[in-house]
CSV table of C-alpha atoms in Angstrom, one decimal:
chain,number,residue,atom,x,y,z
H,642,UNK,CA,154.0,74.5,-41.6
H,643,UNK,CA,152.1,75.0,-38.9
H,644,UNK,CA,148.2,75.3,-39.8
H,645,UNK,CA,149.1,72.4,-42.3
H,646,UNK,CA,149.1,70.2,-39.4
H,647,UNK,CA,146.8,72.3,-36.6
H,648,UNK,CA,143.9,73.9,-36.5
H,649,UNK,CA,144.9,77.7,-35.4
H,650,UNK,CA,141.5,79.1,-34.8
H,651,UNK,CA,141.5,76.7,-31.5
H,652,UNK,CA,144.9,77.1,-30.8
H,653,UNK,CA,144.5,81.0,-30.5
H,654,UNK,CA,141.3,80.6,-29.0
H,655,UNK,CA,142.4,78.0,-26.3
H,656,UNK,CA,145.3,80.6,-25.2
H,657,UNK,CA,143.5,83.5,-25.7
H,658,UNK,CA,143.2,84.4,-21.9
H,659,UNK,CA,147.2,83.5,-21.4
H,660,UNK,CA,149.0,84.8,-24.2
H,661,UNK,CA,148.6,86.8,-27.2
H,662,UNK,CA,148.9,85.4,-30.6
H,663,UNK,CA,148.7,86.7,-33.9
H,664,UNK,CA,148.6,84.7,-37.6
H,665,UNK,CA,150.5,87.1,-39.7
H,666,UNK,CA,153.5,89.6,-38.3
H,667,UNK,CA,152.1,93.8,-37.4
H,668,UNK,CA,153.1,95.7,-40.4
H,669,UNK,CA,156.1,97.3,-38.3
H,670,UNK,CA,157.5,94.1,-37.9
H,671,UNK,CA,157.0,92.6,-41.6
H,672,UNK,CA,160.6,92.6,-42.7
H,673,UNK,CA,161.2,89.9,-40.5
H,674,UNK,CA,161.1,86.9,-43.0
H,675,UNK,CA,162.6,84.3,-44.1
H,676,UNK,CA,164.2,85.0,-46.3
H,677,UNK,CA,165.6,88.0,-43.7
H,678,UNK,CA,167.1,86.0,-41.8
H,679,UNK,CA,168.6,84.1,-44.9
H,680,UNK,CA,171.0,86.8,-46.1
H,681,UNK,CA,172.5,87.5,-43.2
H,682,UNK,CA,173.6,88.1,-39.5
H,683,UNK,CA,170.7,89.9,-37.7
H,684,UNK,CA,170.7,90.7,-34.5
H,685,UNK,CA,167.1,89.9,-33.9
H,686,UNK,CA,168.1,85.8,-34.9
H,687,UNK,CA,169.2,84.5,-31.9
H,688,UNK,CA,171.4,80.8,-33.1
H,689,UNK,CA,173.0,79.4,-29.8
H,690,UNK,CA,169.7,78.2,-27.8
H,691,UNK,CA,171.1,74.7,-26.0
H,692,UNK,CA,168.8,71.9,-26.8
H,693,UNK,CA,167.4,71.8,-23.6
H,694,UNK,CA,167.4,75.6,-22.4
H,695,UNK,CA,165.8,76.5,-18.9
H,696,UNK,CA,163.7,79.6,-19.2
H,697,UNK,CA,166.1,81.7,-17.5
H,698,UNK,CA,167.9,81.1,-20.2
H,699,UNK,CA,165.5,82.8,-21.9
H,700,UNK,CA,164.9,85.4,-20.1
H,701,UNK,CA,168.2,86.5,-20.0
H,702,UNK,CA,168.7,85.9,-24.1
H,703,UNK,CA,165.8,86.2,-25.6
H,704,UNK,CA,164.2,88.7,-23.6
H,705,UNK,CA,166.3,91.6,-23.9
H,706,UNK,CA,166.5,91.4,-28.0
H,707,UNK,CA,162.5,91.5,-26.8
H,708,UNK,CA,163.3,94.4,-25.6
H,709,UNK,CA,164.9,95.8,-28.2
H,710,UNK,CA,163.7,95.0,-31.1
H,711,UNK,CA,160.5,94.1,-30.3
H,712,UNK,CA,161.0,90.9,-32.3
H,713,UNK,CA,163.3,87.4,-31.9
H,714,UNK,CA,163.5,84.9,-34.1
H,715,UNK,CA,165.2,81.5,-33.0
H,716,UNK,CA,166.7,79.2,-35.2
H,717,UNK,CA,166.2,76.5,-35.7
H,718,UNK,CA,164.4,75.8,-32.8
H,719,UNK,CA,162.5,72.9,-31.6
H,720,UNK,CA,161.2,71.2,-28.4
H,721,UNK,CA,163.9,73.4,-26.7
H,722,UNK,CA,162.5,74.4,-22.8
H,723,UNK,CA,163.9,71.8,-20.5
H,724,UNK,CA,161.1,70.4,-18.5
H,725,UNK,CA,162.6,70.0,-14.9
H,726,UNK,CA,162.7,73.6,-12.8
H,727,UNK,CA,160.2,75.5,-14.6
H,728,UNK,CA,157.9,77.3,-12.6
H,729,UNK,CA,154.4,76.5,-12.0
H,730,UNK,CA,153.4,79.2,-14.1
H,731,UNK,CA,154.7,78.4,-17.1
H,732,UNK,CA,154.8,74.3,-17.0
H,733,UNK,CA,150.7,75.1,-16.4
H,734,UNK,CA,151.2,76.4,-20.1
H,735,UNK,CA,153.1,74.0,-21.2
H,736,UNK,CA,150.6,71.5,-20.5
H,737,UNK,CA,147.8,73.4,-21.9
H,738,UNK,CA,149.4,73.7,-25.6
H,739,UNK,CA,150.2,70.6,-25.3
H,740,UNK,CA,147.2,69.0,-24.3
H,741,UNK,CA,144.6,71.4,-25.0
H,742,UNK,CA,145.7,74.0,-27.5
H,743,UNK,CA,147.4,71.5,-30.1
H,744,UNK,CA,144.7,70.1,-31.9
H,745,UNK,CA,145.1,68.7,-35.9
H,746,UNK,CA,143.0,69.5,-38.7
H,747,UNK,CA,140.1,67.8,-39.6
H,748,UNK,CA,142.1,66.0,-42.6
H,749,UNK,CA,144.8,64.4,-40.0
H,750,UNK,CA,142.0,63.5,-37.5
H,751,UNK,CA,139.9,61.7,-40.5
H,752,UNK,CA,143.5,60.0,-41.5
H,753,UNK,CA,144.0,59.1,-37.5
H,754,UNK,CA,140.6,57.8,-36.6
H,755,UNK,CA,140.7,55.8,-40.0
H,756,UNK,CA,143.9,53.9,-39.0
H,757,UNK,CA,142.4,53.8,-35.5
H,758,UNK,CA,139.5,51.9,-37.0
H,759,UNK,CA,141.3,49.9,-39.4
H,760,UNK,CA,144.0,48.5,-36.3
H,761,UNK,CA,140.7,47.5,-34.5
H,762,UNK,CA,138.4,46.3,-37.7
H,763,UNK,CA,138.9,42.3,-37.1
H,764,UNK,CA,137.4,42.2,-40.5
H,765,UNK,CA,139.4,44.5,-42.9
H,766,UNK,CA,136.2,45.5,-44.2
H,767,UNK,CA,137.4,48.7,-45.4
H,768,UNK,CA,137.3,50.5,-49.0
H,769,UNK,CA,139.3,53.3,-50.1
H,770,UNK,CA,136.5,56.1,-51.0
H,771,UNK,CA,137.1,58.7,-54.7
H,772,UNK,CA,139.3,61.1,-52.4
H,773,UNK,CA,141.3,58.3,-51.5
H,774,UNK,CA,140.3,58.3,-47.4
H,775,UNK,CA,139.8,55.1,-45.8
H,776,UNK,CA,136.3,54.9,-45.0
H,777,UNK,CA,135.0,51.8,-42.3
H,778,UNK,CA,131.8,49.7,-43.7
H,779,UNK,CA,131.9,47.6,-40.1
H,780,UNK,CA,128.5,47.1,-38.8
H,781,UNK,CA,128.5,48.0,-34.7
H,782,UNK,CA,128.5,43.9,-33.7
H,783,UNK,CA,131.4,44.1,-35.6
H,784,UNK,CA,133.6,46.8,-33.8
H,785,UNK,CA,132.1,45.5,-30.6
H,786,UNK,CA,134.6,42.5,-31.2
H,787,UNK,CA,137.1,44.9,-32.0
H,788,UNK,CA,140.6,43.4,-31.8
H,789,UNK,CA,143.1,45.1,-29.3
H,790,UNK,CA,146.3,47.2,-30.3
H,791,UNK,CA,149.6,48.9,-29.1
H,792,UNK,CA,150.3,51.8,-30.5
H,793,UNK,CA,154.1,53.3,-29.8
H,794,UNK,CA,155.4,56.5,-29.7
H,795,UNK,CA,159.4,56.7,-30.4
H,796,UNK,CA,161.8,59.1,-30.8
H,797,UNK,CA,165.0,60.2,-29.4
H,798,UNK,CA,166.5,63.6,-28.6
C-alpha cells in the first residue's frame, strides 16, 4: 500500500498548502471501501478513465461525480493524466508531488542506499547483518576509488 512505500507524513506536509489530504475517509464516507465497489455497480465509481486523460476529462467526468456524491473512486487508476497542454498550476503540482512530496520510507531508502554502495564498492566488502540489511564496511579511501555505474529505469506505457 501507499503507506508501506512512501512517508505519508512527509507527503501531507509538503502538499498542505496545495491540497487537503486526509489519512482516513471522514465518517460520512466510510461506506466507500474496496468491498463496497467489489459488490456491484456504483455511481461513485469511475471505470472509464482513459490511459492518458486530459485535465478537461477529469473536469467533465470526475468533478460532477464529486459534486453529486462528495467522493469519486477511479479504479483502476495509474498515472492517467496526460502531460501535454496542462495548465501551469497542475504541472507545478505534478512536479511537486513527484519530486518533493513522494519520499520513500526509511526502510526502502536504506535498501536503495545499500544497493548504490554495493555498486560503488570496488572491493565488495559488504556483509549482511542479523536483520538481513546490508551494511557497508569500506573506509573513506575505498569510497574515493569507487566505481562508476549507470542505472536505467525501463518502463512501458
